[in-house]
Short mmCIF file of C-alpha atoms in Angstrom, two decimals:
data_model
loop_
_atom_site.label_atom_id
_atom_site.label_comp_id
_atom_site.label_asym_id
_atom_site.label_seq_id
_atom_site.Cartn_x
_atom_site.Cartn_y
_atom_site.Cartn_z
CA UNK A 1 0.00 0.00 0.00
CA UNK A 2 1.50 3.41 -1.00
CA UNK A 3 2.82 5.60 1.80
CA UNK A 4 1.06 8.96 1.93
CA UNK A 5 3.39 11.89 1.22
CA UNK A 6 3.70 14.63 3.83
CA UNK A 7 1.54 17.43 2.38
CA UNK A 8 1.96 20.86 4.02
CA UNK A 9 -0.29 23.76 3.09
CA UNK A 10 1.53 27.06 2.47
CA UNK A 11 -0.25 30.41 2.62
CA UNK A 12 2.71 32.77 2.15
CA UNK A 13 5.93 32.72 0.14
CA UNK A 14 7.57 34.44 3.10
CA UNK A 15 7.57 31.12 4.96
CA UNK A 16 11.23 30.48 5.85
CA UNK A 17 10.85 26.82 4.91
CA UNK A 18 10.66 28.01 1.29
CA UNK A 19 13.97 29.89 1.35
CA UNK A 20 15.56 27.45 -1.11
CA UNK A 21 12.89 28.31 -3.67
CA UNK A 22 12.32 32.00 -3.02
CA UNK A 23 15.39 33.72 -1.56
CA UNK A 24 18.65 31.80 -1.69
CA UNK A 25 21.07 32.40 -4.58
CA UNK A 26 22.61 29.56 -6.56
CA UNK A 27 25.85 30.01 -4.62
CA UNK A 28 24.01 29.84 -1.31
CA UNK A 29 22.20 26.69 -2.41
CA UNK A 30 25.59 25.10 -3.10
CA UNK A 31 27.59 26.40 -0.18
CA UNK A 32 25.49 27.85 2.62
CA UNK A 33 22.26 25.99 3.13
CA UNK A 34 23.89 22.55 3.00
CA UNK A 35 27.67 23.15 3.09
CA UNK A 36 28.55 19.47 3.26
CA UNK A 37 26.29 18.41 0.41
CA UNK A 38 24.55 21.31 -1.30
CA UNK A 39 21.25 21.27 -3.11
CA UNK A 40 19.86 22.34 -6.47
CA UNK A 41 16.39 23.23 -7.71
CA UNK A 42 14.53 21.30 -10.41
CA UNK A 43 11.75 23.20 -12.19
CA UNK A 44 8.72 21.64 -13.94
CA UNK A 45 7.17 18.24 -13.48
CA UNK A 46 9.08 16.56 -16.33
CA UNK A 47 12.46 17.66 -14.95
CA UNK A 48 11.47 16.55 -11.44
CA UNK A 49 10.41 13.17 -12.81
CA UNK A 50 13.77 12.69 -14.53
CA UNK A 51 15.66 13.62 -11.36
CA UNK A 52 13.70 11.03 -9.37
CA UNK A 53 14.22 8.43 -12.11
CA UNK A 54 17.97 9.11 -11.91
CA UNK A 55 17.94 8.18 -8.22
CA UNK A 56 18.66 11.65 -6.87
CA UNK A 57 17.54 12.39 -3.32
CA UNK A 58 14.80 15.02 -2.92
CA UNK A 59 14.86 17.42 0.03
CA UNK A 60 11.40 18.93 -0.51
CA UNK A 61 8.76 19.70 -3.11
CA UNK A 62 6.81 22.89 -3.79
CA UNK A 63 3.80 22.83 -6.07
CA UNK A 64 0.56 24.50 -6.94
CA UNK A 65 -2.52 22.68 -5.73
CA UNK A 66 -3.59 21.57 -9.20
CA UNK A 67 -0.39 19.51 -9.50
CA UNK A 68 -0.97 17.38 -6.41
CA UNK A 69 -3.10 14.69 -8.06
CA UNK A 70 -0.89 14.47 -11.15
CA UNK A 71 2.32 14.24 -9.13
CA UNK A 72 0.93 11.90 -6.48
CA UNK A 73 2.15 8.67 -8.16
CA UNK A 74 5.65 10.15 -8.34
CA UNK A 75 5.49 11.35 -4.72
CA UNK A 76 4.36 7.89 -3.63
CA UNK A 77 7.36 6.37 -5.42
CA UNK A 78 9.62 8.68 -3.43
CA UNK A 79 8.00 7.84 -0.09
CA UNK A 80 8.04 4.13 -0.94
CA UNK A 81 11.85 4.25 -0.87
CA UNK A 82 11.76 5.27 2.79
CA UNK A 83 11.76 9.03 2.30
CA UNK A 84 8.56 9.49 4.28
CA UNK A 85 9.58 12.74 6.01
CA UNK A 86 10.19 14.79 2.86
CA UNK A 87 7.85 17.80 2.96
CA UNK A 88 5.57 18.50 0.03
CA UNK A 89 4.61 22.17 0.24
CA UNK A 90 1.32 22.93 -1.50
CA UNK A 91 0.15 26.44 -2.36
CA UNK A 92 -2.70 27.95 -4.31
CA UNK A 93 -2.01 28.53 -7.98
CA UNK A 94 -2.48 32.26 -7.37
CA UNK A 95 0.33 32.19 -4.79
CA UNK A 96 2.57 30.14 -7.09
CA UNK A 97 2.13 32.73 -9.82
CA UNK A 98 4.02 35.18 -7.61
CA UNK A 99 7.19 33.10 -8.06
CA UNK A 100 9.68 34.41 -10.61
CA UNK A 101 9.70 32.19 -13.66
CA UNK A 102 6.26 30.75 -12.98
CA UNK A 103 5.56 30.39 -16.69
CA UNK A 104 8.54 28.04 -16.91
CA UNK A 105 8.09 26.08 -13.69
CA UNK A 106 4.34 25.82 -14.33
CA UNK A 107 3.84 25.52 -10.62
CA UNK A 108 6.02 22.53 -9.72
CA UNK A 109 9.50 22.63 -8.18
CA UNK A 110 11.68 20.37 -6.08
CA UNK A 111 14.93 20.70 -4.16
CA UNK A 112 17.39 17.79 -4.51
CA UNK A 113 20.69 16.98 -2.87
CA UNK A 114 23.66 17.39 -5.16
CA UNK A 115 25.25 14.06 -6.08
CA UNK A 116 28.88 13.50 -5.12
CA UNK A 117 31.29 14.33 -7.95
CA UNK A 118 33.65 11.51 -8.95
CA UNK A 119 37.35 12.01 -9.55
CA UNK A 120 37.92 12.68 -13.26
CA UNK A 121 40.32 9.76 -13.72
CA UNK A 122 37.89 7.37 -12.03
CA UNK A 123 35.05 8.85 -14.07
CA UNK A 124 36.86 8.18 -17.36
CA UNK A 125 37.79 4.66 -16.27
CA UNK A 126 34.12 3.95 -15.53
CA UNK A 127 33.01 5.38 -18.88
CA UNK A 128 35.46 3.17 -20.76
CA UNK A 129 34.48 0.08 -18.77
CA UNK A 130 30.79 0.70 -19.41
CA UNK A 131 31.39 0.98 -23.16
CA UNK A 132 32.58 -2.65 -23.25
CA UNK A 133 34.85 -2.23 -26.22
CA UNK A 134 32.81 0.08 -28.44
CA UNK A 135 34.10 3.56 -29.37
CA UNK A 136 33.91 6.06 -26.51
CA UNK A 137 33.02 9.73 -26.94
CA UNK A 138 33.12 12.34 -24.20
CA UNK A 139 32.72 16.11 -24.45
CA UNK A 140 34.80 18.69 -22.58
CA UNK A 141 33.20 22.09 -21.96
CA UNK A 142 35.83 24.80 -21.56
CA UNK A 143 34.77 28.03 -19.90
CA UNK A 144 31.19 28.07 -21.19
CA UNK A 145 29.40 30.68 -19.11
CA UNK A 146 25.88 30.68 -20.56
CA UNK A 147 23.71 28.25 -18.60
CA UNK A 148 21.30 27.97 -21.52
CA UNK A 149 24.11 26.69 -23.75
CA UNK A 150 25.24 24.19 -21.14
CA UNK A 151 21.70 22.85 -20.78
CA UNK A 152 21.27 22.61 -24.55
CA UNK A 153 24.59 20.77 -24.91
CA UNK A 154 23.52 18.21 -22.30
CA UNK A 155 20.23 17.66 -24.13
CA UNK A 156 22.07 17.06 -27.41
CA UNK A 157 24.56 14.79 -25.65
CA UNK A 158 21.76 12.64 -24.26
CA UNK A 159 19.97 12.42 -27.60
CA UNK A 160 23.05 11.77 -29.71
CA UNK A 161 24.79 9.12 -27.61
CA UNK A 162 27.64 10.97 -25.86
CA UNK A 163 29.10 8.81 -23.10
CA UNK A 164 29.92 11.61 -20.68
CA UNK A 165 30.66 15.30 -20.22
CA UNK A 166 33.55 16.92 -18.36
CA UNK A 167 33.47 20.60 -17.41
CA UNK A 168 36.48 22.83 -16.90
CA UNK A 169 37.11 24.85 -13.70
CA UNK A 170 35.71 27.99 -15.37
CA UNK A 171 32.63 26.38 -16.92
CA UNK A 172 29.30 27.25 -15.32
CA UNK A 173 27.47 24.78 -13.13
CA UNK A 174 25.36 22.18 -15.01
CA UNK A 175 23.04 22.01 -11.97
CA UNK A 176 22.22 25.72 -12.08
CA UNK A 177 18.45 25.80 -12.36
CA UNK A 178 18.37 27.32 -15.86
CA UNK A 179 20.85 24.74 -17.18
CA UNK A 180 18.78 21.94 -15.65
CA UNK A 181 15.58 23.39 -17.09
CA UNK A 182 16.92 23.90 -20.62
CA UNK A 183 18.39 20.39 -20.58
CA UNK A 184 14.86 19.10 -19.81
CA UNK A 185 16.43 17.03 -17.04
CA UNK A 186 18.89 15.23 -19.34
CA UNK A 187 21.66 16.60 -17.12
CA UNK A 188 20.61 13.73 -14.82
CA UNK A 189 20.95 11.18 -17.62
CA UNK A 190 24.38 12.03 -19.04
CA UNK A 191 27.25 11.22 -16.62
CA UNK A 192 29.41 14.28 -15.92
CA UNK A 193 32.16 15.52 -13.65
CA UNK A 194 34.63 18.36 -13.18
CA UNK A 195 37.96 18.18 -15.02
CA UNK A 196 41.04 20.08 -13.85
CA UNK A 197 41.94 21.27 -10.38
CA UNK A 198 41.88 25.05 -10.84
CA UNK A 199 41.74 27.70 -13.56
CA UNK A 200 45.44 28.61 -13.46
CA UNK A 201 46.45 25.01 -14.24
CA UNK A 202 43.97 24.60 -17.08
CA UNK A 203 44.19 23.09 -19.67
CA UNK A 204 47.42 21.26 -18.83
CA UNK A 205 46.09 19.11 -15.99
CA UNK A 206 42.86 18.37 -17.87
CA UNK A 207 44.67 17.31 -21.03
CA UNK A 208 47.06 15.18 -18.99
CA UNK A 209 44.17 13.35 -17.29
CA UNK A 210 42.55 12.58 -20.63
CA UNK A 211 45.79 11.46 -22.28
CA UNK A 212 46.62 9.21 -19.34
CA UNK A 213 43.21 7.58 -19.81
CA UNK A 214 44.00 6.92 -23.47
CA UNK A 215 41.81 9.62 -25.01
CA UNK A 216 42.58 11.46 -28.21
CA UNK A 217 41.83 15.13 -27.57
CA UNK A 218 39.96 16.80 -30.45
CA UNK A 219 39.62 20.58 -30.39
CA UNK A 220 36.64 22.04 -32.25
CA UNK A 221 38.49 25.07 -33.62
CA UNK A 222 39.11 27.18 -36.71
CA UNK A 223 42.80 26.71 -37.45
CA UNK A 224 44.79 26.45 -40.65
CA UNK A 225 45.31 22.72 -40.09
CA UNK A 226 41.79 21.84 -38.89
CA UNK A 227 40.47 18.66 -40.46
CA UNK A 228 36.91 18.41 -41.69
CA UNK A 229 34.35 16.97 -39.28
CA UNK A 230 33.45 14.35 -41.89
CA UNK A 231 37.03 13.10 -42.28
CA UNK A 232 36.71 9.27 -42.28
CA UNK A 233 39.84 8.95 -40.12
CA UNK A 234 37.96 10.37 -37.13
CA UNK A 235 35.68 7.33 -36.98
CA UNK A 236 38.68 5.09 -36.25
CA UNK A 237 39.54 6.87 -32.99
CA UNK A 238 38.58 4.54 -30.13
CA UNK A 239 38.51 7.06 -27.30
CA UNK A 240 37.78 10.67 -28.21
CA UNK A 241 37.40 13.79 -26.06
CA UNK A 242 35.65 16.57 -28.00
CA UNK A 243 36.57 20.03 -26.69
CA UNK A 244 33.99 22.82 -27.05
CA UNK A 245 35.01 26.40 -26.22
CA UNK A 246 33.48 29.61 -24.91
CA UNK A 247 30.68 31.44 -26.67
CA UNK A 248 32.90 34.32 -27.83
CA UNK A 249 36.57 33.43 -28.19
CA UNK A 250 36.23 29.66 -28.50
CA UNK A 251 38.93 27.40 -27.09
CA UNK A 252 42.08 28.82 -25.53
CA UNK A 253 45.16 28.78 -27.76
CA UNK A 254 46.91 26.56 -25.21
CA UNK A 255 44.05 24.07 -25.36
CA UNK A 256 44.21 23.90 -29.16
CA UNK A 257 48.00 23.52 -29.03
CA UNK A 258 47.75 20.73 -26.46
CA UNK A 259 45.06 18.80 -28.33
CA UNK A 260 45.97 15.97 -30.67
CA UNK A 261 44.12 17.53 -33.60
CA UNK A 262 41.73 20.33 -34.48
CA UNK A 263 38.42 19.74 -36.25
CA UNK A 264 35.99 22.14 -37.86
CA UNK A 265 32.51 21.94 -39.32
CA UNK A 266 32.52 22.73 -43.07
CA UNK A 267 30.16 25.67 -43.64
CA UNK A 268 28.80 27.62 -46.59
CA UNK A 269 28.17 31.29 -47.39
CA UNK A 270 31.16 32.57 -45.45
CA UNK A 271 29.79 31.56 -42.06
CA UNK A 272 32.74 30.73 -39.86
CA UNK A 273 31.08 29.41 -36.72
CA UNK A 274 27.88 28.28 -35.03
CA UNK A 275 26.55 28.86 -31.55
CA UNK A 276 28.38 26.40 -29.29
CA UNK A 277 25.19 24.48 -28.50
CA UNK A 278 24.35 24.10 -32.20
CA UNK A 279 27.94 23.16 -33.01
CA UNK A 280 27.93 20.50 -30.31
CA UNK A 281 24.85 18.84 -31.80
CA UNK A 282 26.44 18.72 -35.26
CA UNK A 283 29.68 17.31 -33.83
CA UNK A 284 27.91 14.71 -31.69
CA UNK A 285 25.85 13.46 -34.62
CA UNK A 286 28.92 13.02 -36.79
CA UNK A 287 31.37 11.65 -34.21
CA UNK A 288 29.28 9.52 -31.85
CA UNK A 289 28.00 6.00 -32.51
CA UNK A 290 24.49 6.18 -33.92
CA UNK A 291 21.57 4.34 -32.39
CA UNK A 292 19.06 2.59 -34.62
CA UNK A 293 15.78 4.16 -35.70
CA UNK A 294 13.59 1.75 -33.77
CA UNK A 295 12.84 4.17 -30.93
CA UNK A 296 9.19 5.10 -30.47
CA UNK A 297 8.27 8.21 -28.52
CA UNK A 298 6.79 7.34 -25.16
CA UNK A 299 5.16 10.36 -23.54
CA UNK A 300 5.54 10.55 -19.78
CA UNK A 301 2.80 11.43 -17.33
CA UNK A 302 3.64 15.13 -17.68
CA UNK A 303 4.01 15.40 -21.45
#
């Protein structure tokens, strides 16, 4: 018999129990509220569902009253795992509309504990082991500061069969709420970790970690010796790390110099570059192992 979730009626957004949703900054969510673990916010029912499916631990839920019945099966799944004390704050839809970004959250949010980040070397070892001999493709995000781009890259990575993502010390947080939202929760499906110890040692320590794990480092860059993305030789690389650079300047010169080769997307009409999120999707489609076309769309309960 399902365990009944702990529903708590909320009549004011000034309630201090809602600080994670209404007042704390992203930095405070990471470092102040739960210094030893940190939390992040998932917005919209679909994203919350994917976080739960990924096995992440919820701290609390906040939703408009019209969502209670629709989310109840998901809430019962959470309580069935022993999390019976997790509060589910319920407010009127009028009160929820006072929240910034209501049109995006659509009245359903949840706070989750941040998962522990693996060591990059261990992460790469696990990725290779999981591949069981097939070609391995990971993406390295260098200094990307737009959370929308990071979320879009994760969504493309999930759809186009990337094995994992590594983010540089200066790349923005993939669990920032906008990145999570734009990714549609796929940030919980694609394994990821931090690469490199600190900004002043990047990219040397990151490149070294990848090379020690047997990866060929491929810089997506416009250089005189860049090879075309459709070069057949690229398909023969067993372990590839695809480096994507910042929105403006692209990859650092030292990163390009330290990579094993540079690759560019052939383009027409004098266009020299694409938005990094669009470029990542093109690169992933060309360089990653394709899945078959047998997939049939299966709408979830919140589609």
